[in-house]
């Protein structure tokens, strides 16, 4: 992009001409040596957008464009010695929304192009592909002067449109009018206002403006201030290839683009409507290479094994087992046990500090070290089914999995051992308004979700949250037990499953934050066949809903019954 010069004087042009794209001393590789230059810094533009590394930001809303369809907003066309710039009438054209913080006032637009032999000349590239041209619509955050804007990370918002040169067709309409007034004379200002019969929308045409990439970068000309929130629209504007030719011949500047700069760790995001190639080889829905019915095709997959999870628990055929005694939970009350919360691309996962939290007892034959817990859910509709396990074919709204590994085994060893992992599964239901429970821990947890909207993002947990706080008063003595597998690829059959009968009660609005912030819906694997396995239960299991006073009596009754 070109720094908006609102009033252009010849003096300014002389000052600018100490850099160029080609044919002078200061070509892009030495821009970093210019006075006051930021061109050698780490958050520079343009970049190559690698679509496989782009992540969808589900909360990027649509833009609101004001006066883009108005004619007479283009004041002048200028050849400033570096590009052709169309300066707009001040304070008439605006953009907001699209994840921008505030309203931006559009000041100018300009172009980057190749040469008369139709070499590609866009600044940004997509998966290494450079389009023929790129148009930059430059706006300044309202309330800031241009100078002030260069000092803020989002002082400018620049909208990049690729221009794709089509083989057929002749220039007509607005693009014809625009190019008819191109001139080779550096510093010439062609006053356009009175004769302007097209709008910015007329130039953009039918490009889908809900599909765009977003990242933070810099001006692409000296002094390359890192002050730009970039929007690159995915669809190009289609214009006959004669256009590139006219720019490079009538203006006689060629290849007016800066080479792409390193990302240096920056994340490019995309609006929800932007199509992206699958970043992950498996998923729960039907928009990837491997939905659950295809998981068994993944390399080294066990997903077509005979002891898979989750299962439906048929309460009429569960077997009571006297060895299923009480658990010992170590450090479940530790409020600093959670190291960070991560968006794994499939779920929200809370990773625990090493060697701190443990589970034993409960009929387990070993001590297990707890490594993480995560969640399965449905949609944003309250009470929509989303648990993995079902009980008598009833699917609960959510399920929490606390995953532990045999203390004496490495993770690799544990995955190869039939009881290498112990997973505690808790169903989650909406808490009834009649008996509200303490939601503080769930509020603290879900507050972190806005920081992990993007796949592979994670946030350190500083708040005090213990696992006990999340589990609340749920009865941990009545549960089902069976041998199964991990419920995500590669579905290793290494899990001793414990499914608790009583549900955790969570506020419905907090529950909807799981699908809302991640954009993941129905993150549960379909029910797997039980095959030859037996599901066991604690002796008191089937009496769980009995009133407290009758409880001991019923325990005996159940025991005898079975
Ligand atoms: C954005 O606009 C598109 C098309 O106009 C529409 O389908 C979509 O629902 C809009 N998205 C939001 C978040 O408003
Ligand atoms: C849009 O343009 C009209 C005139 O062309 C002007 O009156 C109006 O103020 C502009 N809107 C904004 C938000 O600047
Ligand atoms: C939005 O901009 C305002 C003013 O420039 C600033 O105070 C605020 O912190 C910004 N908010 C975010 C989320 O960046
Ligand atoms: C660009 O134009 C060419 C030639 O008309 C066409 O084949 C191609 O599909 C266009 N590319 C895009 C992304 O629109
Ligand atoms: C500018 O473009 C218009 C419309 O095509 C044309 O009539 C006019 O002669 C052009 N002016 C100059 C100075 O080239
Ligand atoms: C454009 O300007 C350059 C240098 O200013 C000059 O060499 C060239 O002949 C001009 N071309 C046209 C078509 O006027
Ligand atoms: C611009 O329009 C005015 C009247 O609106 C006309 O007199 C003038 O010739 C036009 N200029 C060009 C370059 O078309
Ligand atoms: C160059 O950039 C620095 C910050 O990166 C800024 O403070 C300075 O004003 C800029 N100079 C010009 C001439 O824009
Ligand atoms: C773990 O290994 C140690 C020796 O390395 C052994 O003494 C201990 O009994 C083992 N514990 C379990 C639960 O297997
Ligand atoms: Zn530009
Ligand atoms: Zn799970």
XYZ file of C-alpha atoms and ligand atoms in Angstrom:
690
model
C 0.000 0.000 0.000
C 0.950 3.596 -0.336
C 0.930 6.008 2.557
C -2.078 8.254 2.039
C -0.909 11.629 0.911
C -3.948 13.785 1.159
C -2.419 16.893 -0.335
C 0.209 16.136 -2.875
C 2.891 18.649 -3.614
C 5.907 18.415 -5.862
C 8.122 18.845 -2.806
C 6.640 15.710 -1.324
C 7.287 13.879 -4.561
C 10.937 14.807 -4.561
C 11.217 13.508 -0.992
C 9.477 10.276 -1.951
C 11.602 9.558 -4.970
C 14.538 8.344 -2.925
C 13.096 4.841 -3.172
C 11.701 2.756 -6.003
C 10.743 -0.786 -7.017
C 13.408 -1.040 -9.700
C 15.928 1.124 -11.486
C 17.225 3.249 -8.603
C 19.582 2.906 -5.654
C 16.964 2.082 -3.029
C 15.105 -0.984 -4.284
C 13.041 -3.041 -1.744
C 16.040 -4.941 -0.371
C 17.586 -1.711 0.911
C 14.424 0.097 2.065
C 15.336 -0.956 5.601
C 18.329 1.394 5.429
C 16.254 4.499 4.690
C 15.919 7.107 7.466
C 13.223 6.287 10.057
C 12.521 3.052 8.266
C 10.568 0.158 9.792
C 11.082 -1.927 6.646
C 13.464 -4.350 8.400
C 11.093 -5.142 11.272
C 9.313 -8.424 11.969
C 5.641 -7.699 11.132
C 5.949 -6.548 7.563
C 3.691 -6.706 4.502
C 2.944 -8.059 1.952
C 2.971 -11.777 2.756
C 2.315 -15.051 1.030
C -0.907 -16.507 2.465
C -0.557 -20.260 2.978
C -4.181 -21.368 3.062
C -3.419 -24.616 4.916
C -2.094 -22.580 7.832
C -4.960 -20.087 7.881
C -7.463 -20.618 10.668
C -11.105 -19.631 10.608
C -12.115 -16.946 13.073
C -15.767 -17.706 13.625
C -16.389 -14.357 15.223
C -15.194 -12.228 12.278
C -18.426 -10.473 11.267
C -19.377 -8.914 7.931
C -18.194 -5.444 6.975
C -20.358 -2.380 6.743
C -19.372 -0.258 3.747
C -20.662 3.323 3.680
C -20.865 5.277 0.411
C -18.966 2.649 -1.571
C -21.838 2.810 -4.038
C -21.830 6.608 -4.288
C -20.565 8.286 -7.413
C -18.502 11.453 -7.168
C -16.496 10.225 -4.190
C -13.270 10.023 -6.240
C -11.657 13.445 -6.214
C -8.552 12.974 -8.329
C -6.257 10.514 -10.051
C -2.569 11.069 -9.445
C 0.620 9.569 -10.817
C 2.799 10.068 -7.753
C 5.909 8.466 -9.162
C 5.338 5.112 -7.430
C 1.766 4.256 -8.292
C -1.524 5.571 -9.570
C -3.552 6.845 -6.673
C -7.220 7.788 -6.594
C -7.823 10.231 -3.793
C -11.295 10.356 -2.300
C -13.414 13.219 -1.092
C -12.699 13.492 2.651
C -14.968 11.974 5.289
C -17.528 10.484 2.957
C -16.529 6.857 2.490
C -16.289 4.632 5.553
C -15.838 1.016 6.644
C -16.641 -0.670 9.949
C -17.368 -4.218 11.136
C -15.293 -7.090 9.804
C -13.564 -7.406 13.175
C -12.160 -3.859 12.922
C -11.975 -1.970 16.178
C -13.963 1.126 15.244
C -14.837 2.996 12.079
C -12.273 3.732 9.390
C -12.421 6.607 6.938
C -11.334 5.714 3.383
C -8.808 8.214 2.015
C -7.510 6.705 -1.224
C -7.023 3.630 -3.326
C -4.124 2.712 -5.576
C -2.696 -0.169 -7.580
C 0.209 -2.579 -7.830
C 0.944 -4.205 -11.172
C 3.448 -6.119 -13.303
C 4.694 -5.208 -16.766
C 3.567 -4.964 -20.351
C 4.358 -8.627 -20.957
C 1.590 -9.472 -18.477
C 3.877 -10.523 -15.638
C 2.040 -10.877 -12.392
C 2.243 -7.882 -10.089
C 0.070 -8.338 -6.992
C 1.779 -7.698 -3.646
C 0.181 -10.500 -1.635
C 0.212 -13.994 -2.988
C -1.978 -17.002 -2.227
C -0.173 -20.325 -1.807
C 2.659 -18.826 -3.817
C 0.399 -17.575 -6.632
C 0.722 -13.920 -7.569
C -2.238 -12.349 -9.354
C -1.782 -9.862 -12.198
C -2.643 -6.811 -10.087
C -3.750 -5.740 -6.622
C -5.881 -2.810 -5.588
C -5.415 -1.330 -2.096
C -8.191 0.681 -0.507
C -6.568 2.643 2.314
C -8.492 3.871 5.332
C -7.470 5.630 8.535
C -8.999 5.002 11.929
C -11.498 7.772 12.586
C -10.240 10.362 15.009
C -6.579 9.804 14.117
C -4.431 11.912 11.834
C -2.299 10.058 9.310
C 0.765 10.686 11.481
C -0.971 9.398 14.601
C -2.186 6.352 12.692
C 1.380 5.264 11.871
C 2.034 4.837 15.590
C -0.828 2.371 16.263
C -0.954 -1.300 15.322
C -4.378 -0.794 13.717
C -4.066 2.869 12.760
C -4.790 1.965 9.121
C -7.140 -0.607 7.673
C -6.181 -1.593 4.136
C -8.446 -3.673 1.916
C -6.606 -5.659 -0.721
C -8.435 -6.863 -3.813
C -6.662 -9.134 -6.261
C -7.217 -8.375 -9.922
C -7.359 -11.405 -12.197
C -6.618 -10.672 -15.854
C -9.099 -12.561 -17.995
C -8.267 -13.623 -21.523
C -11.385 -12.325 -23.200
C -13.388 -9.128 -23.101
C -12.441 -5.509 -23.648
C -12.144 -2.842 -21.024
C -15.415 -1.060 -20.522
C -17.382 0.822 -17.903
C -15.572 2.106 -14.823
C -12.245 0.396 -15.548
C -12.218 1.981 -18.990
C -12.980 5.429 -17.572
C -10.260 5.006 -14.963
C -7.566 3.929 -17.424
C -8.548 6.537 -19.975
C -7.194 9.075 -17.523
C -3.875 7.381 -16.672
C -0.869 9.508 -17.472
C 2.863 9.112 -17.683
C 3.529 12.493 -16.132
C 4.851 12.089 -12.590
C 3.142 14.485 -10.261
C 0.195 15.071 -12.566
C -3.119 15.309 -10.803
C -6.166 14.675 -12.912
C -9.170 16.325 -11.321
C -11.884 13.762 -11.439
C -14.587 15.017 -9.171
C -16.867 16.672 -11.679
C -16.630 13.916 -14.259
C -16.699 10.883 -12.020
C -19.495 8.618 -13.095
C -18.549 5.464 -11.205
C -18.343 4.319 -7.612
C -15.859 2.106 -5.741
C -18.477 -0.653 -5.845
C -18.485 -0.380 -9.651
C -14.764 -1.221 -9.678
C -15.066 -4.062 -7.164
C -17.992 -5.636 -8.981
C -19.523 -8.798 -7.550
C -16.558 -9.946 -5.413
C -17.939 -11.726 -2.325
C -16.960 -9.409 0.494
C -17.819 -11.918 3.221
C -14.770 -14.006 2.198
C -11.544 -12.509 3.445
C -8.215 -13.142 5.175
C -7.037 -11.041 8.115
C -3.627 -10.338 9.569
C -1.642 -7.482 11.114
C 1.206 -5.979 9.133
C 2.697 -2.843 7.678
C 2.548 -0.289 4.913
C 4.222 -1.887 1.884
C 6.147 1.243 0.955
C 8.769 3.130 2.998
C 8.780 3.768 5.808
C 6.812 0.511 6.224
C 5.169 1.501 9.521
C 3.710 -1.542 11.277
C 0.313 0.068 11.634
C -2.003 -1.842 9.320
C -4.847 -4.277 9.923
C -4.956 -6.060 6.590
C -8.017 -7.514 4.878
C -7.306 -9.519 1.744
C -10.416 -10.612 -0.106
C -10.313 -14.153 -1.360
C -12.130 -13.626 -4.672
C -10.371 -11.534 -7.319
C -11.893 -8.767 -9.387
C -12.084 -10.036 -12.975
C -10.829 -7.497 -15.535
C -9.629 -8.083 -19.137
C -5.856 -8.450 -19.351
C -5.586 -5.269 -21.379
C -5.752 -3.476 -18.022
C -2.270 -4.546 -16.835
C -0.919 -3.535 -20.193
C -2.435 -0.062 -19.927
C -0.974 0.518 -16.462
C 2.522 -0.553 -17.460
C 2.547 1.312 -20.778
C 0.614 4.502 -20.073
C 2.301 5.074 -16.710
C 5.589 3.411 -17.577
C 6.182 2.143 -14.058
C 6.605 -1.629 -14.042
C 6.495 -4.363 -11.390
C 5.310 -1.972 -8.721
C 5.175 -4.490 -5.902
C 7.244 -5.268 -2.844
C 8.380 -8.910 -2.526
C 6.610 -10.907 0.184
C 7.908 -10.725 3.753
C 8.216 -13.448 6.403
C 5.248 -14.071 8.696
C 7.555 -14.370 11.728
C 4.995 -16.249 13.783
C 1.943 -14.198 12.855
C -1.345 -16.032 12.402
C -3.502 -15.311 9.368
C -7.202 -15.802 10.067
C -10.172 -15.991 7.729
C -13.825 -15.032 7.947
C -16.261 -17.939 8.433
C -17.395 -17.800 4.789
C -13.869 -18.205 3.404
C -13.289 -21.696 2.029
C -10.079 -23.261 3.382
C -8.422 -26.580 2.631
C -8.750 -29.094 5.470
C -6.069 -28.416 8.069
C -6.832 -31.668 9.846
C -7.128 -35.084 8.415
C -10.171 -36.013 10.506
C -13.303 -34.334 11.800
C -16.750 -35.024 13.219
C -18.837 -33.582 10.406
C -18.766 -33.965 6.656
C -16.390 -31.191 5.666
C -13.066 -32.994 5.734
C -11.187 -35.931 4.305
C -12.175 -38.313 7.127
C -15.498 -38.102 8.941
C -16.135 -40.774 11.639
C -17.207 -43.384 9.106
C -13.784 -42.982 7.443
C -11.572 -42.832 10.533
C -10.612 -46.464 10.102
C -8.862 -45.507 6.850
C -6.360 -43.246 8.612
C -2.830 -44.659 8.810
C -2.357 -46.959 11.849
C -5.985 -46.482 12.844
C -7.676 -48.846 15.312
C -11.062 -47.232 14.744
C -12.531 -50.426 13.292
C -11.523 -52.520 16.350
C -13.908 -54.705 18.360
C -13.709 -52.806 21.688
C -14.411 -49.258 20.630
C -15.900 -46.288 22.468
C -18.281 -44.593 23.046
C -21.093 -47.071 23.664
C -24.726 -47.018 24.646
C -25.118 -48.185 28.256
C -28.176 -50.384 28.550
C -29.027 -50.155 32.267
C -31.015 -53.409 32.141
C -27.976 -55.441 31.151
C -25.247 -53.911 33.315
C -23.598 -56.255 35.857
C -22.998 -55.154 39.462
C -19.387 -55.588 40.542
C -18.383 -55.514 44.211
C -14.818 -54.532 43.407
C -15.968 -51.129 42.122
C -15.256 -49.196 45.313
C -14.575 -45.510 45.993
C -11.973 -43.525 44.099
C -9.086 -41.642 45.592
C -8.691 -38.288 43.866
C -5.364 -36.589 44.528
C -5.084 -32.834 43.964
C -8.556 -32.610 42.425
C -8.908 -29.696 44.849
C -5.717 -27.985 43.631
C -6.778 -24.618 42.206
C -3.572 -24.160 40.206
C -3.539 -27.569 38.536
C -4.579 -26.348 35.071
C -1.580 -25.246 33.027
C -3.391 -23.960 29.935
C -6.589 -24.244 27.893
C -6.194 -25.139 24.233
C -8.328 -25.234 21.111
C -7.225 -28.549 19.581
C -9.216 -28.134 16.383
C -11.693 -30.709 17.679
C -12.420 -29.711 21.259
C -11.484 -27.489 24.176
C -8.783 -29.168 26.240
C -7.500 -28.187 29.693
C -3.956 -29.455 30.093
C -2.803 -30.079 33.665
C 0.580 -29.525 35.259
C 2.833 -32.581 35.148
C 2.687 -35.224 37.905
C 0.293 -33.312 40.129
C -3.208 -34.743 39.824
C -3.844 -38.473 40.324
C -6.657 -40.996 40.331
C -6.647 -44.426 41.978
C -9.113 -46.797 43.623
C -12.511 -47.185 42.004
C -11.592 -50.713 40.968
C -8.567 -49.465 39.021
C -5.547 -51.734 39.388
C -2.975 -48.953 39.147
C -2.319 -45.360 40.065
C -3.117 -43.051 37.155
C -1.643 -39.623 36.581
C -4.190 -37.135 35.196
C -2.965 -35.280 32.098
C -5.928 -33.347 30.723
C -9.663 -32.990 30.546
C -11.777 -31.954 27.588
C -15.371 -31.748 26.435
C -17.859 -33.074 23.905
C -20.944 -31.081 22.951
C -23.735 -30.525 20.433
C -24.848 -27.204 18.991
C -25.599 -23.713 20.279
C -29.227 -24.719 20.829
C -29.641 -25.252 24.571
C -29.985 -28.914 25.574
C -29.108 -30.132 22.103
C -27.638 -33.629 22.417
C -23.838 -33.740 22.507
C -22.534 -36.441 24.875
C -20.501 -39.350 23.499
C -21.895 -42.116 25.667
C -25.618 -42.627 25.852
C -27.636 -44.260 28.636
C -30.610 -46.293 27.458
C -30.159 -44.432 24.162
C -30.504 -41.066 25.895
C -27.841 -38.585 24.785
C -26.999 -35.842 27.300
C -26.135 -32.242 26.269
C -22.414 -32.531 27.076
C -19.761 -34.912 28.361
C -16.522 -34.124 30.170
C -13.578 -36.537 29.890
C -10.834 -36.526 32.499
C -7.940 -38.428 30.942
C -5.282 -40.145 33.073
C -2.322 -42.317 32.165
C -0.837 -45.182 34.172
C 1.742 -43.507 36.339
C 4.540 -45.937 35.610
C 4.115 -45.940 31.824
C 5.131 -43.484 29.158
C 2.281 -42.256 26.960
C 3.455 -44.496 24.111
C 3.513 -47.527 26.406
C 0.124 -46.617 27.864
C -1.436 -46.452 24.392
C -0.264 -50.016 23.733
C -1.648 -51.383 27.039
C -5.301 -52.376 27.449
C -5.546 -50.452 30.754
C -2.878 -47.861 29.947
C -5.387 -45.005 30.248
C -8.268 -44.326 32.605
C -10.907 -41.878 31.437
C -13.546 -40.517 33.788
C -16.663 -39.473 31.881
C -19.149 -37.044 33.424
C -22.405 -36.105 31.715
C -23.324 -32.429 31.858
C -26.890 -31.131 31.949
C -28.412 -27.675 32.131
C -28.899 -26.713 35.738
C -32.526 -26.292 36.687
C -33.447 -22.743 37.640
C -35.183 -24.129 40.714
C -31.933 -25.314 42.328
C -29.023 -23.219 41.089
C -25.538 -24.430 41.996
C -22.267 -22.552 42.249
C -21.144 -21.675 38.708
C -18.043 -19.669 39.599
C -15.545 -22.224 38.277
C -17.469 -22.709 35.002
C -17.659 -18.949 34.538
C -13.905 -18.614 35.055
C -13.206 -21.451 32.646
C -15.476 -20.235 29.843
C -14.136 -16.686 30.175
C -10.921 -17.958 28.594
C -12.737 -19.114 25.455
C -12.552 -15.743 23.699
C -8.768 -16.173 23.703
C -8.842 -19.579 22.012
C -11.184 -18.963 19.092
C -8.542 -20.088 16.649
C -7.454 -23.652 16.080
C -4.172 -24.513 17.830
C -4.394 -21.429 20.032
C -3.951 -21.777 23.774
C -4.152 -19.547 26.824
C -2.415 -19.832 30.163
C -4.798 -20.233 33.096
C -4.207 -17.785 35.915
C -7.584 -17.993 37.666
C -8.095 -20.401 40.549
C -10.002 -23.373 39.130
C -9.860 -26.864 40.609
C -11.356 -29.985 39.078
C -13.485 -30.383 42.207
C -14.872 -26.879 41.634
C -16.026 -27.953 38.176
C -17.433 -31.308 39.300
C -19.389 -29.713 42.143
C -21.397 -32.045 44.332
C -21.816 -34.783 41.757
C -21.964 -38.284 43.308
C -18.727 -40.072 42.463
C -19.604 -43.445 43.967
C -22.160 -44.564 41.389
C -20.677 -45.326 38.018
C -20.412 -47.724 35.101
C -17.191 -49.457 34.076
C -16.152 -51.031 30.805
C -13.056 -51.497 28.645
C -12.886 -49.465 25.478
C -10.937 -47.074 23.348
C -10.079 -43.451 22.810
C -13.041 -41.864 21.008
C -10.837 -39.915 18.576
C -8.395 -41.272 15.989
C -6.394 -43.425 16.208
C -9.002 -44.967 18.597
C -6.423 -47.043 20.513
C -8.097 -49.719 22.685
C -6.247 -48.713 25.837
C -8.941 -47.196 28.048
C -10.581 -48.252 31.309
C -13.793 -46.240 31.132
C -15.678 -44.887 34.123
C -18.993 -43.220 33.317
C -20.604 -41.543 36.305
C -24.345 -41.807 36.647
C -25.138 -38.456 38.152
C -24.776 -35.417 35.904
C -22.864 -32.195 36.510
C -25.242 -29.222 36.364
C -24.000 -26.215 34.388
C -25.673 -22.957 33.425
C -27.120 -23.278 29.895
C -25.583 -20.021 28.678
C -22.119 -21.145 29.736
C -22.647 -24.440 27.910
C -23.422 -22.679 24.627
C -20.043 -20.933 24.804
C -18.331 -24.195 23.777
C -19.826 -24.283 20.247
C -20.061 -20.504 20.021
C -16.399 -19.673 20.531
C -14.882 -22.640 18.725
C -17.399 -22.941 15.906
C -17.274 -26.739 16.393
C -20.635 -28.463 16.423
C -21.651 -31.995 17.423
C -18.171 -33.017 18.539
C -19.007 -36.588 19.465
C -18.313 -39.924 17.847
C -21.299 -42.136 16.984
C -22.081 -45.088 19.297
C -19.888 -48.161 18.713
C -21.081 -51.785 19.024
C -20.571 -53.402 22.435
C -19.650 -56.731 20.827
C -18.627 -59.264 23.502
C -18.003 -56.719 26.256
C -19.819 -56.380 29.588
C -20.611 -53.108 31.300
C -20.241 -53.299 35.078
C -21.722 -51.028 37.668
C -21.273 -50.141 41.313
C -23.720 -51.922 43.588
C -25.629 -48.766 44.378
C -25.738 -47.676 40.767
C -29.326 -48.340 39.858
C -30.617 -46.676 43.011
C -29.103 -43.320 42.280
C -32.320 -41.349 41.971
C -33.673 -42.601 45.305
C -34.266 -40.030 48.037
C -31.401 -39.876 50.506
C -33.250 -41.436 53.450
C -34.235 -44.539 51.546
C -30.804 -44.925 50.069
C -29.222 -47.631 52.317
C -32.315 -49.760 52.129
C -32.446 -49.617 48.389
C -28.779 -50.416 48.055
C -29.455 -53.721 49.739
C -32.495 -54.323 47.665
C -30.588 -53.735 44.465
C -27.740 -55.924 45.543
C -30.040 -58.816 46.179
C -31.992 -58.202 43.068
C -28.871 -58.566 40.981
C -22.729 -12.000 6.133
O -23.316 -11.798 4.867
C -23.699 -12.995 4.232
C -24.171 -12.671 2.829
O -24.714 -11.404 2.743
C -24.791 -13.672 5.042
O -25.137 -14.893 4.429
C -24.230 -13.947 6.431
O -25.241 -14.474 7.242
C -23.704 -12.672 7.055
N -23.042 -13.020 8.294
C -23.268 -12.395 9.420
C -22.503 -12.844 10.604
O -24.073 -11.476 9.497
C -22.297 9.530 2.227
O -22.324 10.452 1.183
C -23.316 11.447 1.313
C -23.263 12.359 0.105
O -22.702 11.782 -0.994
C -23.064 12.279 2.550
O -24.089 13.209 2.719
C -22.993 11.358 3.753
O -22.605 12.117 4.868
C -21.981 10.273 3.520
N -22.003 9.370 4.648
C -21.028 9.345 5.541
C -21.194 8.380 6.662
O -20.042 10.034 5.436
C -10.227 -0.316 20.358
O -9.764 0.985 20.139
C -9.852 1.814 21.277
C -9.470 3.218 20.880
O -8.546 3.255 19.836
C -8.942 1.251 22.360
O -9.029 2.045 23.511
C -9.377 -0.167 22.675
O -8.498 -0.745 23.594
C -9.392 -0.993 21.418
N -9.943 -2.297 21.713
C -9.347 -3.424 21.315
C -10.050 -4.672 21.668
O -8.312 -3.416 20.688
C -8.650 -15.856 -13.583
O -8.886 -15.733 -14.955
C -8.645 -16.925 -15.687
C -8.739 -16.592 -17.171
O -9.971 -16.006 -17.495
C -9.629 -17.972 -15.249
O -9.395 -19.180 -15.939
C -9.449 -18.224 -13.772
O -10.423 -19.110 -13.285
C -9.567 -16.917 -13.004
N -9.198 -17.160 -11.607
C -9.988 -16.857 -10.595
C -9.477 -17.233 -9.245
O -11.051 -16.303 -10.712
C -10.640 10.951 -18.940
O -11.587 9.927 -19.229
C -12.743 10.402 -19.882
C -13.696 9.255 -20.024
O -13.144 8.211 -20.704
C -12.355 11.018 -21.237
O -13.499 11.498 -21.839
C -11.365 12.106 -21.014
O -10.885 12.598 -22.224
C -10.167 11.632 -20.197
N -9.330 12.756 -19.860
C -8.017 12.760 -20.015
C -7.290 13.981 -19.597
O -7.390 11.803 -20.455
C 6.988 8.314 -19.942
O 7.970 8.962 -19.165
C 9.264 8.448 -19.341
C 10.201 9.168 -18.401
O 9.558 10.187 -17.739
C 9.682 8.671 -20.816
O 10.950 8.120 -20.975
C 8.682 7.946 -21.705
O 8.973 8.210 -23.053
C 7.295 8.402 -21.439
N 6.368 7.576 -22.174
C 5.318 8.060 -22.795
C 4.450 7.049 -23.497
O 5.062 9.221 -22.812
C -15.700 17.471 -16.788
O -17.025 17.903 -16.690
C -17.174 19.274 -17.019
C -18.608 19.621 -16.773
O -19.178 18.839 -15.771
C -16.755 19.481 -18.464
O -16.843 20.859 -18.753
C -15.359 19.020 -18.681
O -14.990 19.109 -20.043
C -15.197 17.599 -18.236
N -13.811 17.213 -18.303
C -13.395 16.087 -18.832
C -11.943 15.862 -18.796
O -14.161 15.251 -19.278
C 8.469 6.299 10.225
O 8.014 5.307 11.130
C 8.144 5.667 12.489
C 7.621 4.524 13.292
O 7.807 3.303 12.686
C 7.379 6.934 12.779
O 7.539 7.285 14.119
C 7.832 8.033 11.868
O 7.056 9.177 12.052
C 7.730 7.603 10.436
N 8.253 8.641 9.575
C 7.588 9.106 8.545
C 8.262 10.160 7.727
O 6.481 8.693 8.260
C 5.845 -48.162 39.707
O 7.183 -48.498 39.538
C 7.924 -48.608 40.764
C 9.351 -48.921 40.440
O 9.789 -48.180 39.334
C 7.330 -49.694 41.627
O 8.007 -49.749 42.861
C 5.864 -49.380 41.874
O 5.257 -50.420 42.575
C 5.143 -49.181 40.579
N 3.800 -48.743 40.871
C 2.728 -49.194 40.238
C 1.428 -48.655 40.696
O 2.796 -49.985 39.337
Zn -0.452 -0.631 -1.822
Zn -13.258 -37.298 24.880
